[in-house]
XYZ file of C-alpha atoms in Angstrom:
666
model
C 0.000 0.000 0.000
C 1.251 3.482 -0.816
C 2.725 5.673 1.915
C 0.648 8.772 2.640
C 2.450 12.047 2.028
C 2.656 14.569 4.861
C 1.409 17.138 2.328
C -1.794 15.178 1.675
C -4.432 17.481 0.113
C -7.164 15.685 2.088
C -7.027 13.860 5.416
C -10.328 12.499 6.765
C -10.485 10.723 10.118
C -13.600 9.030 11.480
C -16.155 11.049 9.492
C -19.784 10.411 10.401
C -22.953 11.748 8.811
C -26.567 10.758 9.483
C -29.872 11.666 7.875
C -32.335 10.858 10.630
C -31.924 7.185 11.471
C -29.884 6.495 8.324
C -26.089 6.484 8.790
C -24.695 7.737 5.473
C -21.111 7.730 6.801
C -20.040 5.599 9.731
C -16.451 6.354 10.727
C -14.838 6.881 7.297
C -11.117 7.630 7.125
C -8.860 8.243 4.106
C -5.954 10.376 2.896
C -5.050 11.578 -0.603
C -1.546 11.915 -2.035
C -0.787 14.974 -4.189
C -1.297 14.372 -7.908
C -3.065 11.012 -7.630
C -6.479 9.875 -8.855
C -8.215 8.336 -5.851
C -11.363 6.279 -6.392
C -14.374 5.683 -4.169
C -16.052 2.519 -5.409
C -19.362 1.173 -4.174
C -23.086 0.865 -4.815
C -25.784 3.509 -4.495
C -26.279 4.321 -0.829
C -22.694 3.428 0.122
C -22.015 7.015 1.254
C -19.809 8.126 -1.651
C -21.733 11.304 -2.508
C -22.029 12.375 1.138
C -18.267 11.979 1.610
C -17.517 13.972 -1.554
C -19.869 16.800 -0.543
C -18.286 17.027 2.913
C -14.776 17.252 1.432
C -16.006 19.826 -1.123
C -17.382 21.971 1.701
C -21.051 21.869 0.681
C -22.100 19.516 3.509
C -21.037 19.431 7.155
C -20.007 16.234 8.942
C -21.652 15.320 12.246
C -18.451 13.917 13.757
C -14.831 13.315 12.821
C -11.953 15.459 11.641
C -11.327 16.766 8.130
C -8.245 18.634 6.911
C -8.128 20.056 3.367
C -4.889 21.686 2.134
C -3.700 21.951 5.725
C -6.868 23.723 6.921
C -8.951 21.940 9.536
C -12.583 22.128 8.400
C -14.931 22.622 11.347
C -17.498 25.067 9.979
C -18.623 26.920 6.856
C -16.061 29.664 7.378
C -13.239 27.114 7.327
C -14.654 25.531 4.154
C -14.752 28.918 2.409
C -10.987 29.275 2.910
C -10.235 26.362 0.538
C -13.172 26.387 -1.906
C -11.222 28.381 -4.494
C -8.796 25.430 -4.750
C -11.574 22.839 -5.263
C -13.629 21.953 -8.342
C -16.808 19.890 -7.845
C -18.623 18.041 -10.630
C -21.927 16.662 -9.248
C -23.568 13.370 -10.150
C -25.785 13.233 -13.244
C -25.262 14.052 -16.927
C -24.871 17.822 -17.218
C -26.191 18.530 -13.726
C -23.817 21.477 -13.255
C -24.614 22.924 -16.697
C -27.324 25.129 -18.217
C -29.357 23.435 -20.942
C -30.149 26.507 -23.070
C -26.619 27.919 -23.007
C -24.078 26.888 -25.626
C -20.820 25.147 -24.791
C -18.917 28.433 -24.871
C -21.586 30.296 -22.889
C -21.519 27.647 -20.152
C -17.723 27.946 -19.860
C -17.872 31.765 -19.836
C -20.527 31.638 -17.123
C -18.406 29.420 -14.860
C -15.356 31.578 -15.581
C -17.342 34.614 -14.487
C -18.426 32.901 -11.278
C -14.765 32.255 -10.487
C -13.839 35.895 -11.315
C -11.269 34.824 -13.907
C -9.720 37.714 -15.853
C -11.013 37.821 -19.452
C -7.743 37.108 -21.276
C -6.851 34.272 -18.888
C -10.333 32.809 -19.345
C -9.962 32.866 -23.155
C -6.580 31.133 -23.001
C -7.771 28.398 -20.631
C -11.041 27.936 -22.529
C -9.268 27.445 -25.836
C -6.805 24.931 -24.361
C -9.544 22.903 -22.636
C -11.835 22.915 -25.683
C -8.996 21.612 -27.839
C -8.035 18.962 -25.264
C -11.624 17.693 -25.069
C -12.294 17.966 -28.837
C -15.244 20.294 -28.184
C -13.713 23.233 -30.028
C -15.787 22.871 -33.204
C -19.035 22.614 -31.211
C -18.678 25.901 -29.307
C -22.085 27.227 -30.408
C -24.062 24.018 -29.779
C -26.597 24.252 -26.896
C -25.851 21.937 -23.982
C -29.267 20.260 -24.308
C -28.279 19.021 -27.792
C -25.071 17.304 -26.668
C -24.562 13.547 -26.299
C -23.951 12.114 -22.832
C -20.204 11.920 -23.371
C -20.012 15.516 -24.632
C -22.015 16.762 -21.627
C -19.561 15.094 -19.285
C -16.571 16.573 -21.102
C -18.165 20.039 -20.934
C -18.854 19.495 -17.226
C -15.196 18.625 -16.751
C -14.091 21.781 -18.607
C -16.324 23.958 -16.404
C -14.955 22.203 -13.306
C -11.330 22.771 -14.363
C -11.667 26.309 -15.761
C -10.331 27.975 -12.572
C -7.444 25.451 -12.343
C -8.327 23.932 -8.952
C -5.764 21.926 -7.012
C -8.363 19.252 -6.159
C -11.175 18.064 -8.445
C -14.046 16.077 -6.977
C -16.065 14.074 -9.523
C -19.218 12.233 -8.443
C -19.854 9.261 -10.779
C -18.785 11.238 -13.863
C -19.254 8.363 -16.345
C -22.560 6.807 -15.228
C -24.824 6.453 -18.265
C -21.957 7.160 -20.694
C -21.002 4.626 -23.378
C -17.625 2.796 -23.141
C -15.877 4.781 -25.883
C -16.847 8.105 -24.293
C -15.872 6.732 -20.875
C -12.373 5.830 -22.073
C -11.972 9.176 -23.801
C -13.124 10.965 -20.635
C -10.536 9.113 -18.526
C -7.790 9.738 -21.072
C -8.508 13.474 -21.111
C -8.779 13.653 -17.317
C -5.495 11.795 -16.757
C -3.658 14.031 -19.208
C -5.034 17.305 -17.810
C -4.409 16.314 -14.205
C -0.849 15.310 -15.030
C -0.139 18.561 -16.860
C -1.518 20.736 -14.051
C -0.433 18.521 -11.111
C -4.042 18.304 -9.890
C -5.321 15.717 -7.401
C -8.630 13.985 -8.169
C -11.148 12.265 -5.905
C -13.629 10.290 -8.018
C -16.605 8.085 -7.159
C -17.977 5.363 -9.429
C -20.338 2.397 -9.374
C -18.373 0.749 -12.227
C -16.011 -1.754 -10.594
C -14.069 -2.110 -13.846
C -13.022 1.556 -13.597
C -10.799 0.703 -10.613
C -7.841 0.225 -12.976
C -8.054 3.968 -13.726
C -7.182 4.893 -10.141
C -3.873 4.927 -8.299
C -5.612 3.946 -5.052
C -9.197 3.142 -4.119
C -11.511 2.711 -1.151
C -14.263 0.097 -1.410
C -17.366 1.448 0.349
C -20.545 -0.201 1.553
C -23.292 1.030 3.930
C -21.324 4.107 4.970
C -18.133 2.235 5.799
C -14.811 1.577 4.070
C -14.401 -2.161 3.496
C -10.813 -1.846 2.263
C -8.382 0.694 0.804
C -5.252 0.393 -1.279
C -3.835 -0.213 -4.751
C -6.477 -1.955 -6.942
C -4.203 -4.854 -7.906
C -3.533 -5.587 -4.227
C -7.198 -5.385 -3.190
C -8.151 -8.205 -5.571
C -6.618 -10.728 -3.172
C -8.060 -9.441 0.117
C -10.932 -11.922 0.333
C -10.196 -15.384 1.678
C -10.431 -18.062 -1.005
C -9.871 -18.337 -4.742
C -11.513 -17.774 -8.128
C -12.117 -20.862 -10.254
C -13.141 -21.205 -13.896
C -15.017 -24.024 -15.671
C -15.395 -24.108 -19.437
C -18.842 -25.273 -20.604
C -20.551 -24.297 -23.861
C -23.791 -26.282 -23.442
C -26.586 -24.049 -22.018
C -28.456 -26.876 -20.318
C -25.309 -28.243 -18.697
C -24.543 -24.715 -17.498
C -27.949 -24.742 -15.805
C -27.193 -28.101 -14.160
C -23.886 -26.725 -12.894
C -25.591 -23.656 -11.441
C -28.271 -25.741 -9.711
C -25.768 -28.220 -8.274
C -22.835 -25.932 -7.467
C -24.557 -22.793 -6.170
C -25.758 -24.308 -2.856
C -22.098 -25.117 -2.034
C -20.449 -22.131 -3.720
C -23.023 -19.293 -3.715
C -20.820 -16.761 -5.535
C -21.175 -18.050 -9.088
C -21.867 -16.498 -12.478
C -22.025 -17.686 -16.083
C -20.160 -15.537 -18.622
C -20.532 -16.945 -22.130
C -18.823 -20.349 -22.142
C -17.190 -19.736 -18.761
C -18.665 -20.575 -15.358
C -16.821 -18.485 -12.748
C -16.954 -19.648 -9.131
C -15.525 -17.909 -6.074
C -14.652 -20.423 -3.377
C -13.982 -19.515 0.243
C -11.734 -22.599 0.295
C -8.189 -22.695 -1.126
C -7.934 -23.988 -4.703
C -6.386 -27.330 -3.713
C -9.535 -28.156 -1.734
C -12.149 -26.529 -3.958
C -11.075 -28.043 -7.302
C -11.461 -31.721 -6.197
C -14.798 -30.877 -4.543
C -16.080 -29.398 -7.795
C -14.777 -32.368 -9.791
C -16.807 -34.707 -7.576
C -20.106 -33.073 -8.490
C -22.079 -34.866 -11.200
C -22.685 -31.753 -13.309
C -18.953 -30.942 -13.409
C -17.547 -34.450 -13.746
C -17.898 -34.491 -17.566
C -15.835 -31.305 -17.928
C -12.135 -30.600 -17.670
C -11.149 -29.795 -14.070
C -11.644 -26.227 -12.896
C -8.632 -23.940 -13.163
C -7.643 -21.160 -10.793
C -7.842 -17.675 -12.283
C -7.411 -14.054 -11.192
C -10.455 -12.547 -9.413
C -11.790 -9.234 -10.651
C -12.231 -6.445 -8.117
C -16.004 -6.965 -8.270
C -15.490 -10.632 -7.293
C -13.432 -9.553 -4.295
C -15.929 -6.845 -3.326
C -18.819 -9.318 -3.288
C -16.733 -11.940 -1.451
C -15.840 -9.378 1.227
C -19.508 -8.499 1.661
C -20.397 -12.171 2.075
C -17.532 -12.912 4.432
C -17.807 -9.759 6.568
C -21.531 -9.067 6.538
C -23.114 -12.330 5.458
C -24.645 -10.655 2.387
C -26.668 -13.186 0.425
C -26.282 -13.784 -3.297
C -28.909 -16.490 -3.654
C -32.307 -15.896 -5.151
C -35.271 -18.184 -4.945
C -35.425 -20.246 -8.140
C -37.768 -18.966 -10.781
C -39.696 -22.206 -10.531
C -41.002 -24.644 -13.099
C -44.652 -23.950 -12.261
C -44.537 -20.786 -14.315
C -43.445 -22.533 -17.500
C -44.087 -20.291 -20.486
C -45.610 -21.595 -23.690
C -43.121 -21.040 -26.500
C -42.493 -22.429 -29.923
C -40.191 -25.441 -30.053
C -38.048 -23.995 -32.829
C -37.541 -20.936 -34.984
C -36.575 -17.379 -34.198
C -38.247 -15.526 -31.364
C -37.099 -12.168 -32.793
C -36.170 -11.290 -36.345
C -35.289 -7.874 -37.747
C -34.963 -7.613 -41.508
C -33.547 -4.370 -42.962
C -35.259 -2.293 -40.277
C -34.909 1.475 -40.787
C -36.271 4.520 -39.020
C -35.776 8.093 -40.256
C -36.556 11.315 -38.402
C -36.711 13.872 -41.217
C -33.216 13.662 -42.800
C -31.674 11.819 -39.840
C -31.317 8.022 -40.108
C -31.600 6.781 -36.524
C -31.655 3.147 -37.705
C -30.279 2.127 -41.101
C -31.127 -1.345 -42.495
C -30.632 -3.347 -39.294
C -30.951 -7.140 -39.538
C -30.473 -9.862 -36.910
C -32.127 -13.039 -35.613
C -32.592 -14.278 -32.039
C -33.418 -17.957 -31.358
C -35.913 -18.878 -28.647
C -34.381 -18.962 -25.156
C -31.269 -16.935 -26.051
C -29.905 -13.892 -24.215
C -29.125 -11.415 -27.002
C -27.147 -8.235 -26.343
C -27.685 -5.113 -28.431
C -24.703 -2.861 -27.758
C -23.691 0.543 -29.016
C -22.616 4.044 -28.062
C -25.116 6.714 -27.009
C -27.237 7.515 -30.057
C -26.310 4.338 -31.975
C -30.007 3.473 -32.458
C -30.490 0.655 -29.903
C -33.569 2.071 -28.178
C -35.136 2.955 -31.536
C -34.752 -0.679 -32.689
C -36.449 -1.924 -29.521
C -39.289 0.583 -29.898
C -39.916 -0.607 -33.477
C -39.854 -4.289 -32.523
C -42.270 -3.689 -29.644
C -44.695 -1.701 -31.804
C -44.091 1.648 -30.084
C -42.555 3.165 -33.235
C -43.501 2.457 -36.853
C -40.472 1.625 -39.042
C -39.751 3.765 -42.087
C -38.712 0.621 -43.934
C -38.038 -3.071 -43.371
C -39.858 -5.744 -41.410
C -39.745 -7.501 -38.058
C -41.294 -10.448 -36.274
C -41.544 -11.007 -32.530
C -42.880 -14.238 -31.012
C -44.301 -15.183 -34.405
C -46.198 -11.911 -34.867
C -45.515 -9.352 -37.611
C -44.784 -6.103 -35.795
C -46.436 -4.022 -38.559
C -49.837 -5.698 -38.373
C -50.052 -7.587 -35.065
C -51.043 -4.680 -32.820
C -52.073 -6.016 -29.404
C -50.935 -9.503 -30.410
C -47.294 -8.439 -29.979
C -47.985 -6.653 -26.704
C -49.546 -9.802 -25.252
C -46.462 -11.858 -26.117
C -43.699 -9.524 -24.947
C -42.471 -7.887 -21.764
C -40.779 -4.489 -21.981
C -38.651 -2.758 -19.344
C -37.672 0.697 -20.574
C -34.741 2.963 -19.707
C -37.141 5.338 -17.989
C -38.180 3.735 -14.726
C -41.631 2.186 -15.154
C -42.833 1.737 -11.559
C -45.100 3.917 -9.419
C -42.972 4.899 -6.440
C -45.892 5.894 -4.216
C -47.424 2.406 -4.531
C -46.305 -0.651 -2.593
C -44.674 -3.680 -4.194
C -47.932 -5.662 -4.342
C -49.901 -2.630 -5.554
C -47.513 -2.197 -8.496
C -47.877 -5.890 -9.368
C -51.694 -5.672 -9.178
C -51.684 -2.559 -11.354
C -49.688 -4.280 -14.107
C -51.839 -7.393 -13.829
C -54.897 -5.232 -14.434
C -53.259 -3.457 -17.387
C -52.674 -6.850 -19.055
C -56.248 -7.944 -18.292
C -55.436 -10.782 -15.881
C -58.165 -12.168 -13.627
C -57.914 -11.740 -9.852
C -56.983 -15.381 -9.319
C -54.362 -15.148 -12.057
C -52.898 -11.985 -10.515
C -52.599 -13.730 -7.121
C -50.838 -16.698 -8.738
C -48.407 -14.522 -10.680
C -47.812 -12.221 -7.695
C -46.650 -15.171 -5.607
C -44.281 -16.207 -8.404
C -42.892 -12.656 -8.808
C -42.290 -12.192 -5.075
C -40.278 -15.438 -4.973
C -38.490 -14.900 -8.284
C -37.357 -11.379 -7.352
C -36.678 -12.083 -3.660
C -39.319 -9.489 -2.738
C -41.535 -11.436 -0.323
C -40.087 -9.657 2.760
C -40.858 -6.317 1.067
C -44.339 -7.121 -0.244
C -46.047 -4.237 1.579
C -43.134 -1.778 1.401
C -43.403 1.408 -0.651
C -41.479 1.096 -3.881
C -39.784 4.468 -3.263
C -38.016 2.993 -0.230
C -36.533 -0.036 -2.011
C -32.847 -0.234 -2.986
C -32.334 0.228 -6.728
C -31.546 -3.447 -7.289
C -34.839 -4.573 -5.739
C -36.754 -1.929 -7.696
C -35.305 -3.242 -10.936
C -36.267 -6.814 -10.049
C -39.788 -5.597 -9.246
C -39.913 -3.851 -12.649
C -38.740 -7.110 -14.228
C -41.492 -9.021 -12.408
C -44.120 -6.547 -13.607
C -42.857 -6.979 -17.192
C -43.240 -10.773 -16.770
C -46.633 -10.850 -15.053
C -48.518 -11.931 -18.205
C -45.974 -14.708 -18.985
C -44.480 -13.274 -22.192
C -42.186 -15.444 -24.284
C -39.952 -12.509 -25.285
C -38.493 -9.912 -22.938
C -36.991 -6.549 -23.975
C -34.726 -4.833 -21.424
C -33.353 -1.354 -22.203
C -30.356 -0.694 -19.886
C -32.074 -2.464 -16.975
C -29.243 -2.226 -14.420
C -28.086 1.380 -14.843
C -27.247 2.632 -11.342
C -27.697 -0.790 -9.695
C -24.979 -1.931 -7.282
C -22.804 -5.022 -8.014
C -24.775 -7.318 -5.708
C -28.032 -6.202 -7.295
C -26.650 -6.662 -10.816
C -25.409 -10.180 -10.029
C -28.804 -11.144 -8.589
C -30.629 -9.590 -11.550
C -28.534 -11.513 -14.083
C -28.980 -14.734 -12.139
C -32.727 -14.283 -12.624
C -32.274 -13.611 -16.360
C -30.056 -16.687 -16.760
C -32.688 -18.914 -15.146
C -35.499 -17.359 -17.178
C -33.676 -18.103 -20.433
C -32.457 -21.596 -19.504
C -35.376 -22.927 -17.448
C -38.351 -21.203 -19.039
C -36.934 -20.549 -22.511
C -37.733 -16.841 -22.338
C -35.938 -14.949 -25.104
C -34.211 -11.849 -23.760
C -32.991 -8.871 -25.784
C -30.990 -6.490 -23.575
C -29.070 -3.246 -24.027
C -26.419 -2.220 -21.504
C -23.474 0.131 -20.950
C -21.869 -2.270 -18.466
C -19.516 -4.152 -20.750
C -18.991 -6.808 -18.068
C -22.701 -7.604 -18.474
C -22.235 -8.183 -22.193
C -20.241 -11.284 -21.202
C -23.520 -12.822 -19.968
C -25.051 -12.714 -23.447
C -25.129 -15.739 -25.754
C -24.868 -13.492 -28.805
C -24.148 -9.809 -29.421
C -24.967 -7.314 -32.158
C -22.908 -4.127 -31.982
C -24.491 -1.001 -33.475
C -22.734 2.089 -34.766
C -24.423 5.097 -36.399
C -27.681 3.197 -36.843
C -26.124 0.063 -38.384
C -25.097 -3.369 -37.080
C -21.306 -3.537 -37.517
C -20.542 -6.777 -35.629
C -22.708 -9.828 -34.949
C -21.288 -12.856 -33.090
C -20.854 -14.489 -29.699
C -18.704 -12.618 -27.131
C -15.914 -15.187 -27.502
C -15.926 -14.938 -31.299
C -15.856 -11.137 -31.172
C -12.803 -11.287 -28.900
C -11.068 -13.694 -31.267
C -11.856 -11.429 -34.224
C -10.421 -8.341 -32.497
C -7.323 -10.183 -31.302
C -6.725 -11.481 -34.818
C -7.008 -7.953 -36.217
C -5.406 -5.881 -33.455
C -2.953 -8.281 -31.825
C -2.196 -9.050 -28.181
C -3.261 -6.638 -25.452
C -0.372 -5.788 -23.103
C -0.207 -3.997 -19.768
C 2.944 -1.939 -19.065
C 3.684 -0.944 -15.460
C 6.528 0.506 -13.439
C 6.833 4.080 -14.764
C 4.793 7.282 -14.768
C 1.811 6.126 -16.839
C 1.037 9.454 -18.542
C 4.651 10.000 -19.610
C 5.008 6.334 -20.585
C 1.847 6.397 -22.726
C 2.948 9.532 -24.582
C 6.427 8.106 -25.127
C 5.001 4.825 -26.478
C 2.685 6.738 -28.822
C 5.707 8.693 -30.099
C 7.395 5.336 -30.790
C 4.462 4.275 -32.981
C 2.302 2.416 -30.441
C -0.789 4.456 -31.310
C -3.073 2.364 -29.093
C -1.169 3.188 -25.856
C -3.686 4.412 -23.278
C -3.450 5.318 -19.587
C -5.169 3.019 -17.083
C -4.326 4.620 -13.739
C -0.732 3.551 -12.912
C -0.610 1.260 -15.999
C -0.567 1.632 -19.786
C -2.537 -0.707 -22.089
C -1.755 -1.211 -25.762
C -2.296 -3.661 -28.620
C 0.745 -5.137 -30.407
C 1.023 -7.545 -33.344
C 4.467 -8.890 -32.378
C 4.767 -9.312 -28.595
C 8.476 -10.204 -28.616
C 9.435 -7.272 -30.850
C 7.314 -4.856 -28.837
C 8.779 -6.039 -25.542
C 12.313 -5.772 -26.926
C 11.744 -2.201 -28.143
C 10.155 -1.136 -24.845
C 12.981 -2.657 -22.808
C 15.574 -0.911 -24.981
C 13.724 2.377 -24.635
C 13.576 2.022 -20.861
C 16.853 0.167 -20.307
C 17.544 2.464 -17.348
C 14.408 1.262 -15.533
C 14.448 -2.186 -13.952
C 10.910 -1.555 -12.679
C 9.194 -1.833 -16.090
C 6.805 -4.805 -16.102
C 5.111 -6.140 -19.241
C 2.282 -8.659 -19.010
C -0.339 -9.957 -21.479
C -3.962 -9.100 -20.715
C -7.111 -11.028 -21.517
C -9.443 -9.062 -23.774
C -12.665 -7.800 -22.212
C -15.861 -6.883 -24.039
C -15.008 -3.244 -23.356
C -11.749 -3.712 -25.273
C -13.745 -5.229 -28.140
C -16.346 -2.457 -28.107
C -13.810 0.368 -27.963
C -11.585 -1.148 -30.663
C -14.431 -1.617 -33.159
C -16.115 1.740 -32.537
C -12.815 3.663 -32.455
C -11.794 2.104 -35.771
C -15.124 3.072 -37.331
C -14.871 6.607 -35.952
C -11.392 6.922 -37.429
C -12.618 5.683 -40.822
C -15.549 8.100 -40.722
C -13.332 11.067 -39.856
C -10.552 10.259 -42.364
C -11.707 7.710 -44.967
C -8.972 8.554 -47.436
C -6.232 8.055 -44.858
C -7.820 4.768 -43.754
C -7.787 3.387 -47.316
C -4.138 4.185 -47.982
C -2.717 2.964 -44.680
C -0.181 0.125 -44.984
C -1.680 -1.689 -42.027
C -4.586 -1.255 -39.636
C -4.044 1.440 -37.023
C -5.466 0.160 -33.748
C -6.470 2.750 -31.215
C -7.750 2.069 -27.731
C -9.025 5.648 -27.538
C -10.275 8.187 -30.067
C -7.519 10.728 -30.695
């Protein structure tokens, strides 16, 4: 673990904050080193936002000591002494911006608030607009920006007065993976250039690699703090992997293994199991189970930070991962064969704008199908056409055997739809929401009672049956929304970013339900998501870009395709990551990108690349080079970045001697 500098910009000791009977912070302590990016990682309600607001001086702690830039903060007057050295970017896309003002007008407004002299403001504005690639959009109103552009503008407005500490509250929630990587690249570069310290919260566990150090938070407490790579091994036990490509055998493994090893998930062909036992005991125990005996023995693998986080919750707090089984009594009538969903040259135009351009794909019955793409790629528009909400401009589609153009209510009776916008009534109880949806679908009272019992068990909501929906954690709300979408026993389920804002435990439980629905009840599921780790759960993926499907294969096949085209992904450690990344780019490694203290890059010839890097840094014995397994985020960013590059410079792309692989847009 890193040694804390005596000149730490922030030192918090035993901070406590309560809202009535709710303890938002319960004895939180941490210290920041100058110039580092420090991450607060945890679910909604963990206390991250309260901690950030206290450090920013907009909220007072109830107990504990806080020192910011050497000033002990005890009251509002103390906080005012350091506010000019702090920049705060609140949670939510564009929450610190003004919708009707242009990009330039927003920046000028924030510069005026900070009393920045006009010439200095112009110089800083021009530099930041160029760094964020917003320069050519100066006159565009904020309300017309994409999610990624809003976040970049928010960052510019936060940095315009050159603070010494920037505080960013979940800056990438709801932003697509390409924009997320670009945001982190820009932030790392700007912070390095200006020697700024950053304190950042996130619910994305996979963003931990962006930070120099992190604190894992849950229920107002810090579970653990340290360097991300070290935290992965804090939980007692090991991570095991089984390879199984048969869906029904995967289900048998889940049913047989989960009672013994509750922390289990299926990712494509891989069944990942966290065991509280050491590997030498767990592997033989798994091999003795009937469902696993036909497979090659489990192998030990590296846990992800999310695996460790969930294991710590189980081991320290007894947090449960198990859901009640979905049950065979609710078996859904589906066709034995054929495609549950088919899109054939679907198009949708809004005036001159082509939101969807000749999209085609097929989804077999009982498959989990992922529809991925950046903000504005056309995913939600495709779903709205297939569900009959929007009429296509051209093309055709069939859902559950019904033609979407002519079926009308026939489609609605056969599908469940969970939209991006939350679809529950927060002032109704759990059972009242279920009854309401039962009535909407025309179910009889006896049928509603039967389905309500199934939903309460399926979603683990029986203890909360009479609770107001507004008081439920986000994960339970989403499972209630899923239950309401399933109340009429549809054979096809559409989910539009169903787990946005849901904590890791809630997401795991939600996907366990989806896995059982697809495998046990043969429900076909079409899902969109910005969590690339969730894309690993899908049997098949279609990736959309600018209204078109540009990749269509299983997650494993997509990874193989990208590796064949781009080469091996390497992680370089042991030197200043920002300087190292720039130096590698100057040497021709155009894909070099900063990941906290590491640099990631694709190379075609591993031996040649390692030799060149070692020669370049012959003076540094600390340089470490290790191969990395491709993630779905790597796949997504590579494909979309390549397409963006071709769109921006088609002539250059055609004449290039070899493919230029970029991990980030440049």
